XYZ file of C-alpha atoms in Angstrom:
581
model
C -24.941 11.511 10.407
C -26.573 9.778 7.447
C -26.099 11.037 3.897
C -28.797 10.257 1.340
C -28.894 11.244 -2.340
C -32.044 11.763 -4.344
C -32.552 10.046 -7.692
C -35.258 9.995 -10.328
C -36.579 11.505 -13.543
C -36.726 15.270 -14.103
C -39.846 17.036 -12.748
C -40.819 14.112 -10.527
C -40.495 16.312 -7.449
C -37.126 15.473 -5.886
C -36.327 19.045 -4.850
C -39.893 19.707 -3.700
C -39.750 16.597 -1.546
C -36.453 17.386 0.252
C -37.631 20.989 0.659
C -40.731 19.681 2.426
C -38.674 17.280 4.558
C -36.042 19.787 5.649
C -37.565 23.246 5.276
C -34.422 24.228 3.329
C -34.041 25.283 -0.309
C -31.853 22.791 -2.239
C -31.687 24.900 -5.407
C -28.806 27.289 -4.758
C -28.643 28.946 -8.195
C -30.909 31.794 -9.275
C -31.284 30.087 -12.656
C -32.562 26.943 -10.949
C -35.216 28.872 -9.043
C -36.204 30.875 -12.117
C -36.584 27.788 -14.333
C -37.854 25.437 -11.615
C -35.189 22.955 -12.758
C -32.339 21.539 -10.718
C -29.080 22.059 -12.601
C -26.397 21.510 -9.983
C -26.089 19.535 -6.765
C -28.029 20.858 -3.785
C -27.311 20.169 -0.117
C -29.892 20.346 2.693
C -30.317 18.636 6.043
C -32.663 17.914 8.925
C -33.121 15.606 11.901
C -35.138 12.404 11.600
C -35.741 9.896 14.398
C -33.218 11.798 16.495
C -30.486 11.459 13.856
C -29.039 14.114 11.505
C -29.742 13.439 7.827
C -28.033 15.275 4.958
C -29.575 15.125 1.490
C -27.665 15.510 -1.768
C -30.295 16.674 -4.254
C -29.315 15.745 -7.820
C -30.634 16.983 -11.178
C -32.906 14.613 -13.057
C -32.608 16.011 -16.583
C -30.776 13.869 -19.098
C -28.324 16.675 -19.882
C -27.106 16.715 -16.281
C -26.511 13.004 -15.732
C -22.755 13.559 -15.101
C -23.684 15.986 -12.300
C -26.134 13.468 -10.890
C -23.413 10.804 -10.921
C -21.012 13.105 -9.058
C -23.583 13.467 -6.291
C -24.549 9.813 -6.040
C -21.054 8.296 -6.369
C -19.824 8.671 -2.767
C -23.124 8.217 -0.845
C -24.359 5.024 0.895
C -28.151 5.451 0.464
C -30.781 6.876 -1.879
C -34.222 8.437 -1.757
C -35.606 7.247 -5.098
C -38.403 9.444 -6.444
C -41.054 8.501 -9.052
C -44.098 10.613 -9.917
C -47.547 9.021 -9.522
C -48.758 11.269 -12.353
C -46.071 10.309 -14.886
C -44.867 6.900 -13.762
C -41.534 5.246 -14.421
C -39.505 7.138 -17.055
C -36.256 6.868 -19.009
C -34.177 8.730 -16.451
C -35.665 6.576 -13.706
C -34.004 3.587 -15.377
C -30.720 5.403 -15.984
C -30.543 6.610 -12.392
C -31.324 3.113 -11.093
C -28.562 1.661 -13.262
C -26.145 4.250 -11.888
C -27.065 3.426 -8.292
C -26.580 -0.249 -9.022
C -23.187 0.421 -10.604
C -21.987 2.493 -7.649
C -23.018 -0.249 -5.254
C -25.701 1.713 -3.407
C -27.601 -0.985 -1.518
C -29.873 0.988 0.828
C -32.805 3.245 0.045
C -36.425 4.298 0.258
C -38.862 4.768 -2.633
C -41.076 7.851 -2.594
C -43.951 7.983 -5.115
C -44.663 11.713 -5.314
C -47.624 13.782 -6.534
C -49.986 11.299 -4.878
C -52.555 14.111 -4.785
C -52.693 14.174 -8.612
C -53.043 10.481 -9.452
C -53.550 7.115 -7.806
C -50.045 6.182 -6.620
C -50.823 2.453 -6.312
C -49.953 1.245 -9.834
C -46.781 3.348 -10.037
C -45.727 2.268 -6.570
C -46.173 -1.424 -7.440
C -44.304 -1.104 -10.767
C -41.448 0.916 -9.259
C -40.971 -1.510 -6.381
C -40.619 -4.379 -8.860
C -38.208 -2.482 -11.108
C -36.007 -1.481 -8.197
C -36.123 -5.017 -6.763
C -34.281 -6.254 -9.872
C -31.277 -4.088 -8.948
C -28.796 -4.309 -6.097
C -31.150 -2.228 -3.946
C -33.571 -5.126 -3.781
C -37.008 -4.584 -2.261
C -36.916 -1.257 -0.481
C -39.644 0.414 1.622
C -42.055 2.531 -0.451
C -44.225 5.484 0.547
C -46.753 7.530 -1.413
C -46.374 11.257 -0.668
C -47.408 14.695 -1.802
C -44.896 17.481 -1.444
C -47.701 20.015 -2.042
C -50.195 18.805 0.585
C -47.757 17.081 2.955
C -49.642 13.772 2.794
C -47.399 10.805 3.545
C -44.463 12.910 4.795
C -44.648 11.540 8.331
C -44.573 7.993 6.986
C -41.594 8.904 4.779
C -39.758 10.420 7.734
C -40.349 7.210 9.690
C -38.996 5.062 6.831
C -35.937 7.289 6.450
C -35.303 7.049 10.187
C -35.497 3.257 9.937
C -33.166 3.395 6.919
C -30.592 5.211 9.034
C -30.677 2.408 11.589
C -29.999 -0.160 8.833
C -26.990 1.566 7.286
C -23.618 -0.126 7.957
C -21.223 1.551 10.356
C -18.484 3.447 8.478
C -14.788 2.859 9.072
C -13.863 6.071 10.862
C -10.232 5.057 11.171
C -9.842 4.615 7.413
C -7.576 6.692 5.195
C -9.354 9.799 3.949
C -10.337 10.151 0.302
C -12.754 13.057 0.054
C -14.135 13.377 -3.464
C -14.767 17.074 -4.029
C -18.129 18.076 -5.510
C -17.879 21.835 -5.073
C -15.108 24.438 -4.712
C -15.498 28.120 -3.931
C -13.887 31.010 -2.063
C -15.148 32.742 1.066
C -14.036 36.302 1.773
C -11.673 36.303 4.732
C -11.446 32.504 4.836
C -10.126 31.477 1.433
C -10.720 28.232 -0.441
C -13.544 25.936 0.663
C -14.424 22.554 -0.821
C -17.359 20.294 -0.053
C -17.911 16.581 -0.385
C -19.322 13.454 1.201
C -16.860 11.924 3.665
C -17.608 8.234 3.153
C -14.885 6.879 5.466
C -12.226 8.186 7.826
C -12.086 11.269 10.039
C -11.087 14.874 9.349
C -9.754 17.297 11.966
C -8.654 20.910 11.943
C -4.894 20.991 11.373
C -4.792 17.779 9.322
C -2.391 17.640 6.383
C -3.998 16.477 3.151
C -2.775 15.914 -0.386
C -4.560 17.101 -3.516
C -4.645 14.171 -5.922
C -4.285 16.248 -9.091
C -0.778 17.561 -8.412
C 0.306 16.161 -5.031
C 0.157 19.568 -3.417
C 0.058 19.574 0.386
C -2.668 21.602 2.070
C -3.870 21.992 5.644
C -7.405 21.855 7.055
C -7.915 25.387 8.347
C -11.532 24.934 9.457
C -14.369 22.411 9.182
C -18.112 22.707 8.886
C -20.830 20.086 8.741
C -24.528 20.848 8.388
C -23.759 24.542 8.786
C -21.944 24.149 12.120
C -18.215 24.543 12.837
C -16.415 21.451 14.161
C -12.885 20.578 15.227
C -13.386 16.988 14.010
C -15.860 15.366 11.618
C -16.152 11.586 11.257
C -17.730 9.608 8.420
C -20.346 9.402 7.094
C -20.854 13.153 6.754
C -21.383 16.071 4.454
C -18.415 18.306 5.119
C -17.108 21.713 4.067
C -13.328 22.023 4.366
C -11.561 25.374 4.515
C -8.078 24.769 3.096
C -4.810 26.589 3.525
C -2.323 26.082 0.693
C -4.810 25.593 -2.156
C -6.511 28.020 -4.529
C -10.120 27.438 -5.553
C -9.086 27.643 -9.212
C -6.644 24.752 -8.757
C -9.221 22.224 -7.630
C -12.824 21.375 -8.283
C -15.371 18.654 -8.798
C -13.699 15.315 -9.432
C -10.544 16.093 -7.475
C -9.880 14.330 -4.186
C -8.269 15.237 -0.878
C -6.219 12.346 0.484
C -4.402 11.148 3.573
C -0.709 11.742 2.700
C 1.186 8.627 1.630
C -1.820 6.326 2.001
C -2.970 6.167 -1.627
C -1.429 5.039 -4.902
C -2.232 6.598 -8.238
C -2.960 4.602 -11.324
C -3.744 5.257 -14.972
C -4.846 1.642 -15.489
C -6.961 -0.861 -13.615
C -8.314 -4.324 -14.277
C -12.006 -4.505 -13.420
C -14.978 -6.840 -13.359
C -17.897 -5.478 -15.353
C -21.497 -5.544 -14.196
C -24.261 -5.022 -16.738
C -23.268 -4.402 -20.342
C -20.250 -6.468 -21.397
C -17.342 -5.014 -23.370
C -16.908 -6.914 -26.617
C -14.388 -4.618 -28.292
C -12.126 -1.727 -27.320
C -14.016 1.510 -26.997
C -13.805 4.976 -25.490
C -16.149 5.632 -22.568
C -16.316 7.864 -19.503
C -15.535 6.368 -16.107
C -17.358 7.784 -13.065
C -15.830 7.082 -9.642
C -16.741 9.135 -6.602
C -17.326 12.598 -8.024
C -14.833 12.262 -10.876
C -15.704 11.738 -14.538
C -12.697 10.824 -16.673
C -12.420 9.536 -20.261
C -11.080 6.012 -20.456
C -10.340 3.295 -22.970
C -11.947 -0.076 -22.289
C -10.026 -3.133 -23.469
C -11.892 -6.421 -23.009
C -10.016 -9.224 -21.282
C -12.556 -11.983 -20.619
C -16.330 -12.212 -20.790
C -16.785 -9.967 -17.774
C -13.329 -8.428 -17.192
C -11.622 -5.493 -18.851
C -8.567 -3.240 -18.667
C -9.458 0.428 -18.138
C -6.920 3.059 -19.219
C -7.777 6.470 -17.751
C -6.996 9.867 -19.243
C -5.403 10.857 -15.926
C -4.120 9.061 -12.866
C -6.630 8.367 -10.104
C -6.263 7.330 -6.438
C -7.900 3.900 -6.660
C -7.985 0.764 -4.548
C -9.119 -2.773 -5.150
C -12.799 -2.940 -4.252
C -13.649 0.535 -5.572
C -16.843 0.656 -7.591
C -17.644 2.854 -10.521
C -19.672 3.289 -13.663
C -18.776 3.292 -17.354
C -21.001 5.481 -19.492
C -21.290 6.243 -23.174
C -22.473 9.894 -23.340
C -23.711 9.271 -26.872
C -26.212 6.482 -26.258
C -26.555 6.871 -22.448
C -25.846 3.196 -21.848
C -23.836 2.337 -18.778
C -22.204 -0.565 -16.957
C -20.889 -0.889 -13.450
C -17.410 -2.079 -12.598
C -15.500 -3.307 -9.558
C -11.766 -2.624 -9.383
C -9.910 -5.938 -9.073
C -6.312 -4.767 -9.553
C -5.270 -1.092 -9.507
C -1.694 -1.967 -10.539
C -2.129 -4.529 -13.329
C 0.745 -6.050 -15.319
C 1.538 -4.773 -18.809
C -0.092 -6.627 -21.715
C 2.734 -6.808 -24.252
C 2.659 -10.254 -25.846
C 0.168 -11.902 -28.125
C -2.408 -13.671 -25.998
C -1.531 -11.636 -22.879
C -5.092 -10.314 -22.502
C -6.539 -13.828 -22.638
C -3.973 -15.087 -20.114
C -4.740 -12.166 -17.817
C -8.471 -12.908 -18.002
C -7.786 -16.521 -17.011
C -5.657 -15.346 -14.071
C -8.383 -12.982 -12.859
C -10.968 -15.754 -13.191
C -9.164 -18.289 -11.024
C -6.748 -16.383 -8.814
C -6.960 -13.812 -6.040
C -5.561 -10.601 -7.608
C -3.611 -9.843 -4.417
C -1.970 -13.294 -4.494
C -1.111 -12.834 -8.162
C 0.314 -9.371 -7.452
C 2.593 -10.648 -4.676
C 3.637 -13.622 -6.786
C 4.446 -11.285 -9.676
C 6.676 -9.081 -7.523
C 8.031 -11.724 -5.142
C 7.865 -9.415 -2.132
C 5.542 -6.471 -1.493
C 5.505 -4.225 1.577
C 2.388 -4.847 3.675
C 1.901 -1.069 3.688
C 1.840 -1.101 -0.127
C -0.832 -3.807 -0.204
C -2.966 -1.714 2.140
C -2.542 1.334 -0.081
C -3.758 -0.747 -3.037
C -6.806 -1.981 -1.123
C -5.715 -5.538 -0.376
C -5.334 -7.541 2.806
C -2.163 -9.620 3.172
C -2.939 -12.717 1.080
C -0.444 -15.195 2.521
C 2.855 -15.479 4.350
C 4.877 -12.539 5.599
C 8.533 -11.961 6.407
C 8.817 -8.948 8.682
C 7.067 -6.054 6.992
C 6.850 -7.886 3.659
C 4.196 -10.078 2.112
C 6.038 -12.698 0.094
C 5.186 -15.256 -2.531
C 4.924 -18.773 -1.103
C 7.987 -20.017 -2.977
C 10.099 -16.875 -2.485
C 12.244 -18.177 0.424
C 13.083 -21.335 -1.529
C 13.824 -19.400 -4.724
C 15.947 -16.806 -2.937
C 17.867 -19.452 -1.010
C 18.630 -21.431 -4.159
C 19.714 -18.365 -6.100
C 21.839 -17.090 -3.184
C 23.646 -20.433 -2.937
C 24.339 -20.356 -6.676
C 25.726 -16.811 -6.567
C 27.933 -17.479 -3.507
C 29.214 -20.770 -4.976
C 30.093 -19.015 -8.223
C 31.886 -16.292 -6.280
C 33.918 -18.845 -4.320
C 34.858 -20.615 -7.554
C 36.117 -17.395 -9.122
C 37.618 -15.977 -5.912
C 38.794 -18.939 -3.815
C 40.807 -16.771 -1.420
C 38.109 -14.122 -0.971
C 36.320 -13.506 2.324
C 33.054 -14.024 0.463
C 30.565 -12.283 -1.819
C 29.913 -8.701 -0.595
C 26.470 -8.488 1.002
C 25.296 -5.531 -1.066
C 26.385 -7.185 -4.318
C 24.343 -10.249 -3.422
C 21.299 -8.131 -2.455
C 21.412 -6.304 -5.788
C 21.760 -9.567 -7.693
C 18.786 -11.062 -5.848
C 16.840 -7.797 -6.235
C 15.288 -8.008 -2.781
C 14.853 -5.430 0.007
C 17.651 -5.345 2.579
C 15.500 -6.699 5.418
C 14.563 -9.797 3.391
C 18.166 -10.761 2.721
C 18.887 -12.067 6.239
C 16.005 -14.584 6.302
C 16.951 -15.703 2.778
C 20.557 -16.350 3.845
C 19.401 -18.246 6.936
C 17.174 -20.382 4.704
C 20.150 -21.019 2.412
C 22.515 -21.949 5.269
C 24.878 -19.089 4.373
C 26.738 -16.878 6.825
C 27.655 -13.187 6.890
C 30.987 -12.090 8.312
C 32.589 -8.680 7.993
C 30.185 -7.636 5.237
C 30.682 -10.739 3.094
C 28.464 -13.779 2.499
C 30.109 -17.177 2.644
C 29.192 -20.813 2.539
C 30.616 -22.293 5.778
C 31.154 -25.625 4.035
C 33.308 -23.972 1.397
C 35.264 -21.719 3.774
C 36.980 -24.737 5.330
C 38.273 -25.828 1.922
C 41.510 -24.247 0.707
C 42.975 -24.381 -2.800
C 45.411 -27.306 -3.092
C 48.566 -25.195 -3.311
C 47.531 -23.222 -0.210
C 46.569 -26.424 1.605
C 50.086 -27.874 1.117
C 51.770 -24.717 2.390
C 49.523 -24.477 5.441
C 50.281 -28.081 6.359
C 53.978 -27.257 6.403
C 53.335 -24.384 8.843
C 51.085 -26.589 10.990
C 53.804 -29.265 11.278
C 56.362 -26.670 12.402
C 54.005 -25.172 14.986
C 53.105 -28.617 16.329
C 56.652 -28.960 17.681
C 57.239 -25.309 18.611
C 53.793 -23.683 19.086
C 55.121 -20.137 19.568
C 57.861 -20.163 16.904
C 55.955 -18.180 14.311
C 57.416 -18.475 10.797
C 59.421 -15.501 9.615
C 58.164 -13.410 6.704
C 60.777 -14.962 4.446
C 59.607 -18.459 5.385
C 56.001 -17.569 4.552
C 57.036 -15.987 1.262
C 59.037 -19.109 0.362
C 55.926 -21.191 1.001
C 53.876 -18.842 -1.178
C 51.668 -17.645 1.691
C 50.825 -13.984 1.198
C 48.256 -11.895 3.110
C 45.287 -13.256 1.093
C 46.380 -16.860 1.596
C 46.859 -16.355 5.325
C 43.428 -14.673 5.595
C 41.836 -17.654 3.828
C 43.628 -20.066 6.161
C 42.429 -18.105 9.178
C 38.815 -18.152 7.945
C 39.144 -21.894 7.495
C 40.211 -22.189 11.146
C 43.684 -23.474 10.293
C 45.848 -20.560 11.450
C 45.499 -17.519 13.680
C 47.023 -14.177 12.762
C 47.970 -12.303 15.934
C 49.729 -9.499 14.079
C 50.729 -8.570 10.540
C 52.899 -11.448 9.301
C 52.709 -13.307 12.638
C 50.712 -16.543 12.472
C 50.294 -19.312 15.007
C 48.034 -22.319 15.476
C 44.363 -21.591 16.364
C 44.827 -22.991 19.903
C 47.876 -20.833 20.650
C 46.019 -18.564 23.072
C 44.920 -21.449 25.283
C 48.435 -22.914 25.258
C 49.942 -19.548 26.102
C 47.653 -19.098 29.110
C 48.601 -22.532 30.423
C 52.315 -21.696 30.141
C 51.963 -18.226 31.681
C 49.915 -19.593 34.590
C 53.037 -21.356 35.789
C 55.007 -18.087 36.164
C 55.385 -16.129 39.385
C 53.171 -13.040 39.163
C 53.401 -10.372 38.095
C 55.601 -11.303 35.150
C 57.358 -9.203 32.545
C 57.350 -9.479 28.770
C 60.872 -10.876 28.932
C 59.841 -13.577 31.417
C 56.844 -14.473 29.257
C 59.010 -14.606 26.114
C 61.445 -16.988 27.798
C 58.676 -19.234 29.143
C 56.982 -19.398 25.755
C 60.255 -20.092 23.971
C 59.721 -17.392 21.388
C 60.943 -13.998 20.267
C 59.836 -10.524 21.217
C 58.312 -10.258 17.676
C 55.816 -12.909 18.733
C 55.574 -12.399 22.487
C 54.504 -8.735 22.404
C 51.470 -9.094 20.030
C 50.550 -12.413 21.669
C 50.358 -10.756 25.107
C 48.444 -7.788 23.658
C 45.944 -10.236 22.157
C 45.542 -11.932 25.550
C 45.001 -8.497 27.141
C 42.347 -7.616 24.559
C 40.471 -10.835 25.204
C 40.610 -10.335 28.970
C 42.753 -13.378 29.628
C 45.631 -11.349 31.083
C 45.680 -8.009 32.885
C 48.445 -5.472 32.205
C 49.570 -3.228 35.073
C 50.735 0.396 34.576
C 54.351 -0.723 34.946
C 54.011 -3.168 32.035
C 53.885 -6.346 34.093
C 50.999 -8.764 33.729
C 48.907 -11.298 35.630
C 46.813 -14.158 34.251
C 43.095 -13.661 34.881
C 41.900 -16.971 36.256
C 38.295 -15.673 36.432
C 38.153 -15.289 32.644
C 35.364 -17.238 30.994
């Protein structure tokens, strides 16, 4: 389907033209038909060149410009209407400026009332005026809604327009700007809007942007027909379960849950009138019109502060309008999550950053690490390197590694006998997500053991007093490898549990039981000794062969069992496992 909005000055024949094209009445309200004046948005459709076309008919009167903007905001193409009898008018210019601001780049010009005046001069002037906008030179047709002259040519041009329109992203996240809300007896709340991207299906969960309320698509209609699924671009009516018509209306949006971020501020690039001083204007995006404060940053950039939070992404286009003097300017959203401007000169510095830097790169650099999913929700592609599910600043690994080394070194200095800095303490100090900590530690050459981060180079170093005591134990074990020091001997040397744990981490001793320490190679030596015994052997035979006490022999054999180097039989005897690797 192709969705096209009308545009043009009041009484230039927009409604008459789409009525002639479709055979449907765009003016829904009795007051509109009585006064012959379009007041609200009208929706009609037909088939052209074998393709369905939906028309959003907008009011042309100056008093209803906000309504016109709500209709034009989400559509990709326009049928621009100028009367041959009256020529280009004030609202023609305002509507063209609005189309330019919203980024509408496809359209057809229809010069109406060709039966009342020579359309040539108006057609030539209008083509030139429109050519100066983002629409460029668009096809133009002279028509008469009263006589039907030129309608076939217009239908042909609209059909060709449909073939030129870009293909929508039907897999995109849904953001349906609502332009109408009402209740149907027996069905409940129904909203309508132009689905510019994405796909809607019956049963889908959606979120109402105003209050985050969840609602479910109960039924779908498009062009008066029921559908299970509707893909962009399309005019769509959505029957909702979980929402009351009084709780939502024009300017609200239905969103894919979790896919959008809300913002009350955005940094934008202005098109058209430049902001030279702070001022209050109205921002139009999609179908929403919201008061906002405009704070200039640079010559063509500004900070917009909205009266309420909006679901915006980088790349969104909108229009700033002063209802008092009817002047307007377009804007492109550069950063929907801009940094605070707190210091003197911050606005000027921000303008310089926006002028020379990719906003996504600056955003990642500002935060260090940003989830790729978050960047998508803000409208950005990943601007540089990634680590797992994170986009990271180019220097983040180096910075994290350096800071981690500093924190671990400081911890070792203050706690020389500790197993290391607890992992979670380090993560909090670095202020990084858990799944970024591992790569940072690898980059820093640090190790994690039993929930603590250590520097392997430092682990092998013992405090001097501990080093002297350990050497004494090592000398004793060198002569009698299985004569573990008694508890009193260790206490006399000043080796408590913490000191022994530090010595074990340094690879100097091996604790085989509480208070029982041997040399690190004791297991290999024990296996060599036990291999010389007749099998199976008892604990007593092993104790005698090893030249040690039962205090040492029992835990030593249990350690060998646990490591699969000996096998214990039900009767308590053991064999050496020569197949152990």
